[in-house]
Every structure is written in C-alpha cells, then in structure tokens.
PDB file of C-alpha atoms in Angstrom:
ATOM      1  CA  UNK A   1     -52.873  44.783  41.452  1.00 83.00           C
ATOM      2  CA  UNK A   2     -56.364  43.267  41.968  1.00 93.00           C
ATOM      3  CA  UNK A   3     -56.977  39.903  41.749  1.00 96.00           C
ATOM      4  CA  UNK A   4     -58.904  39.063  38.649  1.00 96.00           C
ATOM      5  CA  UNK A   5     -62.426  36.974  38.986  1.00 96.00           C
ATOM      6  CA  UNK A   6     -62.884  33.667  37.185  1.00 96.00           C
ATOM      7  CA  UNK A   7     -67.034  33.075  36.696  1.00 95.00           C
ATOM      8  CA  UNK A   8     -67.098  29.412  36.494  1.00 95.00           C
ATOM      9  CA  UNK A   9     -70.232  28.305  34.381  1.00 94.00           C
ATOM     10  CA  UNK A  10     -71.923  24.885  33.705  1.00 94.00           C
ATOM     11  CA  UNK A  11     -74.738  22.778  34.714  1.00 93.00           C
ATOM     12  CA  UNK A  12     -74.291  22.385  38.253  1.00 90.00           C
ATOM     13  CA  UNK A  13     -75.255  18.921  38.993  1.00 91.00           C
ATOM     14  CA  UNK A  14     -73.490  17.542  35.730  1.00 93.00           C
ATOM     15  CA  UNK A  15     -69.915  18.948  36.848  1.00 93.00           C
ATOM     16  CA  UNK A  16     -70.827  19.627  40.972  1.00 92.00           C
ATOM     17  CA  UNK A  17     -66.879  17.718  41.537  1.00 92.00           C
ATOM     18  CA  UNK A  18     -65.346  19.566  39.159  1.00 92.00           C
ATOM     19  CA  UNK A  19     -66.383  22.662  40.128  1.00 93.00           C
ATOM     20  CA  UNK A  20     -66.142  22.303  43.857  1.00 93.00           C
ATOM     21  CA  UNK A  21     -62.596  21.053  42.680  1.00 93.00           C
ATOM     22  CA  UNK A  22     -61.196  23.868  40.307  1.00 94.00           C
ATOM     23  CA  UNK A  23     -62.784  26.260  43.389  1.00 95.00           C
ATOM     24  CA  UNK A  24     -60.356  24.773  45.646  1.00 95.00           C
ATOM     25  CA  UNK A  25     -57.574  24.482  43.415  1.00 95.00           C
ATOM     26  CA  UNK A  26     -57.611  28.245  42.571  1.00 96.00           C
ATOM     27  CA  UNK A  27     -57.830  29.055  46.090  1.00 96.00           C
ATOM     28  CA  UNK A  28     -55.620  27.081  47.639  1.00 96.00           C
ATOM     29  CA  UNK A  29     -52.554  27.209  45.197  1.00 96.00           C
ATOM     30  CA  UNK A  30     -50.227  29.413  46.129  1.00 97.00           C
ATOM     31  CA  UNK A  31     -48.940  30.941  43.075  1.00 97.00           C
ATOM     32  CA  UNK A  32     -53.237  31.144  41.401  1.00 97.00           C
ATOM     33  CA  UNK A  33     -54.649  32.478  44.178  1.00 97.00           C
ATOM     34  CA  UNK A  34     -52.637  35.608  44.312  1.00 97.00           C
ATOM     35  CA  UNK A  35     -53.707  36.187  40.985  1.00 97.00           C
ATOM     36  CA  UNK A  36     -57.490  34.685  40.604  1.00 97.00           C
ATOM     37  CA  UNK A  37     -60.325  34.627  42.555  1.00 96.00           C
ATOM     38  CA  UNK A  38     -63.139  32.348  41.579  1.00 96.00           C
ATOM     39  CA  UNK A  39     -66.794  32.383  41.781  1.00 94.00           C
ATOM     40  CA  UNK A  40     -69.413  29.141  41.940  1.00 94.00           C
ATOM     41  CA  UNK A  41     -72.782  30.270  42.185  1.00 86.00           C
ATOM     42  CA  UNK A  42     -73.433  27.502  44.804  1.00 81.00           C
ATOM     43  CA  UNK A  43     -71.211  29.052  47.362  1.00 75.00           C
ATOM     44  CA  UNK A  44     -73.179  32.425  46.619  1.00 70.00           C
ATOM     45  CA  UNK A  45     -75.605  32.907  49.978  1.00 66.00           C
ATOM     46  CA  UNK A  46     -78.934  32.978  49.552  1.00 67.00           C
ATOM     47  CA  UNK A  47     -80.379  36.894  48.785  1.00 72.00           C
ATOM     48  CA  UNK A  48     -83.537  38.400  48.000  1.00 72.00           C
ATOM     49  CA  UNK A  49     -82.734  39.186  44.500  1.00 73.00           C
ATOM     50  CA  UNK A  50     -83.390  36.376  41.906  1.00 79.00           C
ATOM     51  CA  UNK A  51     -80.882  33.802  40.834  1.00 81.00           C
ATOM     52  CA  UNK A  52     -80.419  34.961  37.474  1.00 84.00           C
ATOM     53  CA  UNK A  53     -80.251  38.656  38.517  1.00 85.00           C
ATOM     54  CA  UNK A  54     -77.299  37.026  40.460  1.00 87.00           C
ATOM     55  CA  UNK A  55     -75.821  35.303  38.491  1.00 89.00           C
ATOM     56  CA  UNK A  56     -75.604  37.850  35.632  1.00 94.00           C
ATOM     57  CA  UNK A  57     -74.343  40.294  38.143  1.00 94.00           C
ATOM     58  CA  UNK A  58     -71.470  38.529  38.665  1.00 93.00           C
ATOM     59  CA  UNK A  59     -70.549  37.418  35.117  1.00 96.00           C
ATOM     60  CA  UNK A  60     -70.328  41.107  34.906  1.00 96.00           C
ATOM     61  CA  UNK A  61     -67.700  41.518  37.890  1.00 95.00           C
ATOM     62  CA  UNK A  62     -65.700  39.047  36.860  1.00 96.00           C
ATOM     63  CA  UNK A  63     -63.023  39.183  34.189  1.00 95.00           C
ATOM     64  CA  UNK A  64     -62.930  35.559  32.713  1.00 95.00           C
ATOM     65  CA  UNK A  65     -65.688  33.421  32.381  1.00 94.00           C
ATOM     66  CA  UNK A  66     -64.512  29.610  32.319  1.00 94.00           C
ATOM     67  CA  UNK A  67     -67.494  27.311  30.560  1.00 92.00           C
ATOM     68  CA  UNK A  68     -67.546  23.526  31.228  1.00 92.00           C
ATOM     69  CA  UNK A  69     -69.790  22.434  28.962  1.00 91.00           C
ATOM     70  CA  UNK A  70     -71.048  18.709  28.910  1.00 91.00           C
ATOM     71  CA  UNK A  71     -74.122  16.243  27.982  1.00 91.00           C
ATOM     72  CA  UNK A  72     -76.820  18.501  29.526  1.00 92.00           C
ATOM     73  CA  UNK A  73     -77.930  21.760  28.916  1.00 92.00           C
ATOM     74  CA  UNK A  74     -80.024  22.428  32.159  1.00 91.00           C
ATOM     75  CA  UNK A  75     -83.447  24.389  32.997  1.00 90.00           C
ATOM     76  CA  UNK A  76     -84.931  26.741  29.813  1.00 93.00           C
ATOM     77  CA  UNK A  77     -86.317  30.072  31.155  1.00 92.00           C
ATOM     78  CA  UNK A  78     -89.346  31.217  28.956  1.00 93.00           C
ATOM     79  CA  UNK A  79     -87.019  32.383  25.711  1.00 93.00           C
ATOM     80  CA  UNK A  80     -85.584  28.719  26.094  1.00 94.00           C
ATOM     81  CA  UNK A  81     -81.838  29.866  27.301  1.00 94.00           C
ATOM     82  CA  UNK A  82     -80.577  28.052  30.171  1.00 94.00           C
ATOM     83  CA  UNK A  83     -78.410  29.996  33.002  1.00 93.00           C
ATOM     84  CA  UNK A  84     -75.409  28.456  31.204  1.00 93.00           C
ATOM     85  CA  UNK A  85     -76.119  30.072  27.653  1.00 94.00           C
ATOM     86  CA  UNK A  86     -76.837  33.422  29.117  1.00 94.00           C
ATOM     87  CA  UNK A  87     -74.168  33.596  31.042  1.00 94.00           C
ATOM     88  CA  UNK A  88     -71.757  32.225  28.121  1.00 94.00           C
ATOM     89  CA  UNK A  89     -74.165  34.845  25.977  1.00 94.00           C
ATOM     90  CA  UNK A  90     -73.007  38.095  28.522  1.00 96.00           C
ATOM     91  CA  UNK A  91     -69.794  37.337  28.810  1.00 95.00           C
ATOM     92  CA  UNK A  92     -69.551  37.344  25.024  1.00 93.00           C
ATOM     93  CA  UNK A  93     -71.452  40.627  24.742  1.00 95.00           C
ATOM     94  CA  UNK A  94     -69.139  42.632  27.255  1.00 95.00           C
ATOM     95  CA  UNK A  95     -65.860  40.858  25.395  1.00 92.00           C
ATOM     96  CA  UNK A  96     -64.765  39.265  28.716  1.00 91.00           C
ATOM     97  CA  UNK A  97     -61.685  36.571  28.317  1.00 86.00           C
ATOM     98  CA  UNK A  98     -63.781  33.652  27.917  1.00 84.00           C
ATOM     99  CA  UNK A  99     -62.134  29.805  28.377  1.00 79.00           C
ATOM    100  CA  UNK A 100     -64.621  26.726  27.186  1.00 77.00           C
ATOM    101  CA  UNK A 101     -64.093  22.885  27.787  1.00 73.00           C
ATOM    102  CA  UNK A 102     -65.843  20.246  26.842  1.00 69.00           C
ATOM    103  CA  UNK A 103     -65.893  16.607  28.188  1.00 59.00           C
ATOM    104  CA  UNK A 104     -67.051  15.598  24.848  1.00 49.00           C
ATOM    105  CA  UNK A 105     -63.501  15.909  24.486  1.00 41.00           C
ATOM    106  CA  UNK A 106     -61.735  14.208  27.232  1.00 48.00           C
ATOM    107  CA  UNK A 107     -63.517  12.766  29.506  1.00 45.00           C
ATOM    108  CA  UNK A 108     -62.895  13.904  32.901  1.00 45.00           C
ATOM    109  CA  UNK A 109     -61.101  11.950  35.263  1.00 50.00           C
ATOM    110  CA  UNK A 110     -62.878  10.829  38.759  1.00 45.00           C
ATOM    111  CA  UNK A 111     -59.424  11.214  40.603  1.00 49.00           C
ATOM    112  CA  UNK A 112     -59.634  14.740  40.547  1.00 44.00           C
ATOM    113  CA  UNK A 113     -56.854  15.620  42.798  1.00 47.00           C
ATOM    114  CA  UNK A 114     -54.278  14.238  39.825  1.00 44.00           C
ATOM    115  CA  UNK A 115     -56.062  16.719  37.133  1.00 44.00           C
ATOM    116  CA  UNK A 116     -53.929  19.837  36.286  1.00 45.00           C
ATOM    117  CA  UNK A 117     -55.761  23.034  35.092  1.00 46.00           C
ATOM    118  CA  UNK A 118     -54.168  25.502  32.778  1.00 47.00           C
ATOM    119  CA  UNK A 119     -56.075  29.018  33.584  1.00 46.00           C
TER     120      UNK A 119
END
C-alpha cells in the first residue's frame, strides 16, 4: 500500500516551527511514517518552474491537505488569493481529505516537542 501525502499549507513565516515540527514528527514516528508522507514547500528544491505551478502540483499529488491557518493571510497574487487560499481552494475542488486548524483556537504551544498531533 502506498504511503499517502499530507500537503501541509499556511503562511510560512507565521507557523515556520510548527511546520518544520509536524514534518519531523510524521517522519520520524514509527507507526505515521509508514503510513504518511508529508510535504513543506520549503524543503521543495529550487526548479525552473514557478512557485505556484509548484505548489499546486503537489496539492494535486497529495491526498490530504492539512491547513494551519493563523493571524496572517500572506502575499495576494493579482486576483488577491494568497498561496494559502488557492491551495485550500484546489484541494477543495478535487475533494481531497482536507484537515484545518486554527490558533485562533488554541494557541500553540512554544514547547513543541510536548504537542501531540492527531492526523
């Protein structure tokens, strides 16, 4: 059975620990990441193609897009959609699972390595 992709999506900068940190978690536990591969466009090497040609892409690979969706709502490209909405916008189109989070409701905690995840 293949492993099934997580897309994680947010503004970079806003939730850069958090995202480095549920990246690690799904790779390194040993039950998840026989399961779940995830994808953080940061880790993504540089290409010729443009970012949100990439990005897009691989909202399309993947088979559950995880939102974390906070205070800002990053860069507007010329229809006024940031990467985050169209991503969040694709995923809903092609009826991938789709998982949302907000820290408007709990705030998240700095000591990361104590946070569980439920995926």
């Amino acid at each position: 059975m293949p492993k099934k992709r997580i897309f994680i999506s947010s503004v970079q900068k806003e939730f850069a620990e958090e995202r480095k940190w549920l990246f690690d978690y799904l790779m390194d536990d040993p039950i998840l990441s026989k399961f779940f591969v995830p994808f953080i466009f940061e880790d993504y090497p540089a290409t010729g193609r443009s970012t949100s040609t990439v990005y897009l892409k691989e909202v399309e690979k993947s088979g559950i897009y995880l939102g974390i969706f906070g205070d800002k709502y990053g860069f507007q490209n010329k229809a006024g959609l940031s990467p985050t909405e169209q991503e969040y916008n694709l995923a809903h189109k092609l009826h991938k699972q789709r998982q949302r989070t907000s820290d408007a409701v709990q705030k998240p905690s700095r000591d990361l390595e104590s946070r569980t995840v439920a995926v």
